[in-house]
Coordinates of C-alpha atoms in Angstrom, one line a residue:
X2 CA -49.0 -24.4 -25.5
X3 CA -49.7 -25.9 -28.9
X4 CA -48.3 -22.8 -30.6
X5 CA -45.0 -23.4 -28.9
X6 CA -44.8 -27.2 -28.9
X7 CA -45.9 -27.5 -32.6
X8 CA -43.4 -24.9 -33.7
X9 CA -40.6 -25.2 -31.2
X10 CA -37.9 -25.5 -33.9
X11 CA -39.1 -22.2 -35.5
X12 CA -39.1 -20.4 -32.1
X13 CA -35.7 -21.9 -31.3
X14 CA -34.3 -20.6 -34.6
X15 CA -35.7 -17.1 -34.0
X16 CA -34.5 -17.1 -30.4
X17 CA -31.0 -18.1 -31.4
X18 CA -31.0 -15.5 -34.1
X19 CA -31.8 -12.8 -31.6
X20 CA -29.2 -14.1 -29.2
X21 CA -26.5 -14.0 -31.9
X22 CA -27.5 -10.5 -33.0
X23 CA -27.4 -9.3 -29.4
X24 CA -24.1 -10.8 -28.6
X25 CA -22.3 -9.6 -31.8
X26 CA -23.9 -6.2 -31.7
X27 CA -23.1 -5.8 -28.0
X28 CA -19.4 -6.6 -28.6
X29 CA -19.3 -4.1 -31.4
X30 CA -21.1 -1.4 -29.4
X31 CA -18.8 -1.9 -26.4
X32 CA -15.7 -1.6 -28.5
X33 CA -16.9 1.5 -30.5
X34 CA -18.3 3.0 -27.3
X35 CA -15.0 2.7 -25.6
X36 CA -13.2 4.3 -28.6
X37 CA -15.6 7.1 -28.9
X38 CA -15.6 7.8 -25.2
X39 CA -11.8 8.1 -25.5
X40 CA -12.2 10.5 -28.4
X41 CA -14.7 12.6 -26.4
X42 CA -12.2 13.2 -23.6
X43 CA -9.0 13.3 -25.7
X44 CA -6.7 16.4 -25.7
X45 CA -6.8 16.5 -29.5
X46 CA -9.5 18.7 -30.8
X47 CA -10.2 16.8 -34.0
X48 CA -10.8 13.6 -32.0
X49 CA -13.3 15.4 -29.7
X50 CA -15.1 16.8 -32.7
X51 CA -15.3 13.3 -34.3
X52 CA -16.6 11.7 -31.1
X53 CA -19.2 14.5 -30.6
X54 CA -20.5 14.2 -34.2
X55 CA -20.6 10.4 -33.9
X56 CA -22.7 10.6 -30.8
X57 CA -24.9 13.4 -31.9
X58 CA -25.8 11.9 -35.3
X59 CA -26.4 8.4 -34.0
X60 CA -28.4 9.3 -30.9
X61 CA -30.7 11.6 -32.9
X62 CA -31.2 9.2 -35.9
X63 CA -34.2 6.7 -35.7
X64 CA -32.8 3.2 -35.7
X65 CA -35.1 2.1 -38.5
X66 CA -33.7 4.9 -40.7
X67 CA -30.2 3.8 -39.8
X68 CA -31.1 0.2 -40.8
X69 CA -32.2 1.5 -44.2
X70 CA -29.0 3.6 -44.6
X71 CA -26.8 0.6 -43.8
X72 CA -28.8 -2.1 -45.7
X73 CA -29.5 0.0 -48.8
X74 CA -26.7 2.6 -48.7
X75 CA -23.5 0.7 -48.1
X76 CA -24.0 -1.7 -51.1
X77 CA -24.1 1.3 -53.4
X78 CA -20.5 2.0 -52.3
X79 CA -19.4 -1.5 -53.1
X80 CA -19.7 -2.9 -49.6
X81 CA -21.8 -6.1 -49.9
X82 CA -22.3 -8.2 -46.8
X83 CA -24.9 -10.7 -45.5
X84 CA -28.0 -9.0 -44.0
X85 CA -27.0 -10.4 -40.6
X86 CA -23.7 -8.5 -40.7
X87 CA -25.4 -5.3 -41.8
X88 CA -27.9 -5.7 -38.9
X89 CA -25.0 -6.1 -36.4
X90 CA -23.3 -3.0 -37.9
X91 CA -26.5 -0.9 -37.5
X92 CA -27.3 -2.1 -34.0
X93 CA -23.7 -1.9 -32.8
X94 CA -23.1 1.6 -34.1
X95 CA -26.4 2.9 -32.8
X96 CA -25.9 1.5 -29.3
X97 CA -22.2 2.6 -29.2
X98 CA -23.4 6.2 -28.9
X99 CA -25.2 5.5 -25.7
X100 CA -22.3 3.4 -24.4
X101 CA -20.0 6.3 -25.2
X102 CA -22.1 8.8 -23.2
X103 CA -22.4 6.4 -20.3
X104 CA -18.6 5.9 -20.1
X105 CA -18.0 9.7 -20.5
X106 CA -20.3 10.4 -17.6
X107 CA -18.3 7.8 -15.6
X108 CA -15.1 9.5 -16.6
X109 CA -16.4 12.8 -15.2
X110 CA -16.8 11.2 -11.8
X111 CA -13.1 10.4 -11.5
X112 CA -11.3 13.2 -9.7
X113 CA -9.3 15.4 -12.1
X114 CA -6.3 15.2 -9.7
X115 CA -5.8 11.5 -10.5
X116 CA -5.2 12.3 -14.2
X117 CA -2.9 15.2 -13.4
X118 CA -0.9 13.0 -11.0
X119 CA -0.5 10.3 -13.7
X120 CA 0.7 12.9 -16.2
X121 CA 3.2 14.3 -13.7
X122 CA 4.6 10.8 -13.4
X123 CA 5.2 10.8 -17.2
X124 CA 2.3 8.6 -18.2
X125 CA 0.8 9.3 -21.6
X126 CA -2.9 10.2 -22.2
X127 CA -3.6 6.7 -23.4
X128 CA -1.9 5.1 -20.4
X129 CA -3.7 7.4 -18.0
X130 CA -7.0 6.7 -19.6
X131 CA -6.7 2.9 -19.9
X132 CA -4.9 2.2 -16.5
X133 CA -6.4 4.8 -14.2
X134 CA -9.5 6.7 -15.5
X135 CA -11.6 4.1 -17.4
X136 CA -11.3 1.3 -14.9
X137 CA -12.7 3.6 -12.2
X138 CA -15.3 5.1 -14.6
X139 CA -16.5 1.6 -15.6
X140 CA -17.3 0.7 -12.0
X141 CA -19.8 3.6 -11.9
X142 CA -21.5 3.0 -15.2
X143 CA -22.3 -0.7 -15.1
X144 CA -26.1 -0.2 -14.6
X145 CA -26.5 2.2 -17.6
X146 CA -24.4 0.1 -19.9
X147 CA -26.5 -2.9 -18.9
X148 CA -29.7 -0.9 -19.7
X149 CA -28.2 0.1 -23.1
X150 CA -27.5 -3.6 -24.0
X151 CA -31.0 -4.6 -22.8
X152 CA -32.4 -2.0 -25.2
X153 CA -30.2 -3.4 -27.9
X154 CA -31.7 -6.8 -27.5
X155 CA -35.2 -5.4 -27.9
X156 CA -34.2 -3.2 -30.8
X157 CA -32.9 -6.3 -32.7
X158 CA -36.5 -7.0 -33.5
X159 CA -36.2 -4.4 -36.3
X160 CA -33.8 -6.7 -38.1
X161 CA -36.6 -9.0 -38.9
X162 CA -38.0 -6.5 -41.4
X163 CA -34.8 -6.8 -43.4
X164 CA -34.8 -10.6 -43.9
X165 CA -32.7 -11.4 -40.8
X166 CA -33.7 -14.4 -38.8
X167 CA -34.8 -13.2 -35.3
X168 CA -37.5 -13.9 -32.8
X169 CA -40.1 -11.4 -33.7
X170 CA -40.1 -12.5 -37.3
X171 CA -41.6 -15.8 -36.4
X172 CA -45.1 -14.3 -36.1
X173 CA -45.3 -14.0 -39.9
X174 CA -44.9 -17.7 -40.5
X175 CA -47.1 -18.6 -37.6
X176 CA -49.8 -16.2 -38.8
X177 CA -49.7 -17.7 -42.2
X178 CA -50.2 -21.2 -40.6
X179 CA -53.3 -19.9 -38.9
X180 CA -52.2 -19.9 -35.3
X181 CA -53.7 -17.6 -32.7
X182 CA -51.8 -14.3 -33.0
X183 CA -52.2 -13.6 -29.3
X184 CA -50.4 -16.7 -28.2
X185 CA -47.9 -16.3 -30.9
X186 CA -46.8 -13.0 -29.4
X187 CA -47.0 -14.3 -25.9
X188 CA -44.3 -16.8 -26.6
X189 CA -42.3 -14.3 -28.5
X190 CA -42.5 -12.0 -25.4
X191 CA -41.4 -14.8 -23.2
X192 CA -38.3 -15.3 -25.4
X193 CA -37.4 -11.6 -25.2
X194 CA -37.9 -11.7 -21.5
X195 CA -35.5 -14.6 -21.1
X196 CA -32.8 -12.7 -23.0
X197 CA -33.3 -9.4 -21.2
X198 CA -33.4 -11.1 -17.8
X199 CA -30.1 -13.0 -18.6
X200 CA -28.4 -9.7 -19.5
X201 CA -29.8 -8.1 -16.3
X202 CA -28.5 -11.0 -14.2
X203 CA -25.0 -10.7 -15.7
X204 CA -24.8 -7.0 -15.0
X205 CA -26.3 -7.4 -11.5
X206 CA -23.4 -9.8 -10.8
X207 CA -20.9 -7.4 -12.2
X208 CA -22.3 -4.5 -10.2
X209 CA -22.2 -6.6 -7.0
X210 CA -18.5 -7.5 -7.7
X211 CA -17.2 -4.3 -9.1
X212 CA -19.8 -1.6 -8.7
X213 CA -19.4 1.5 -6.5
X214 CA -21.5 1.3 -3.3
X215 CA -23.7 4.3 -3.0

């Protein structure tokens, strides 16, 4: 317990850093995932191509490589942001590809006739998607979206290698202070467990309320 009690402020700072990264990146991932899922099922070919390229590139790019591309590449084009913002951008864009595919799989579970009926009533594609298709699709994909956000919380550990304050990075300071590395990582693991269990609890409640019974 000495590792935790003697360095509680350090652990708390890292824990809050990870929570902030997770919250902001999750918000960005959900927004981008929704947009890309809309592109993937849009009647306009160029939108479908853009959505497909987005998903294919990000799902097949190692997250560490994406961090390097964002942190080192974007400043070369004149975009200079705090490291925390770059980390949110990398995590959010990467996870959005998985959110997109989860939503698209949910869209495929909605009977085609419902979309055709909406169009016969004069509804536009965007109206049909937002009012009829996606609300039903979301109910079927709550668990996979929750899993993607749990993975995001754990992936945020990579940000520590780029001077971003987060939970895993505390081991460097504690190692320099001479604390037992085993107990250092035990408390780090407990912190990640708290975060992932909180996300899981939220999505379990959502599934009980809105999920489709199987």
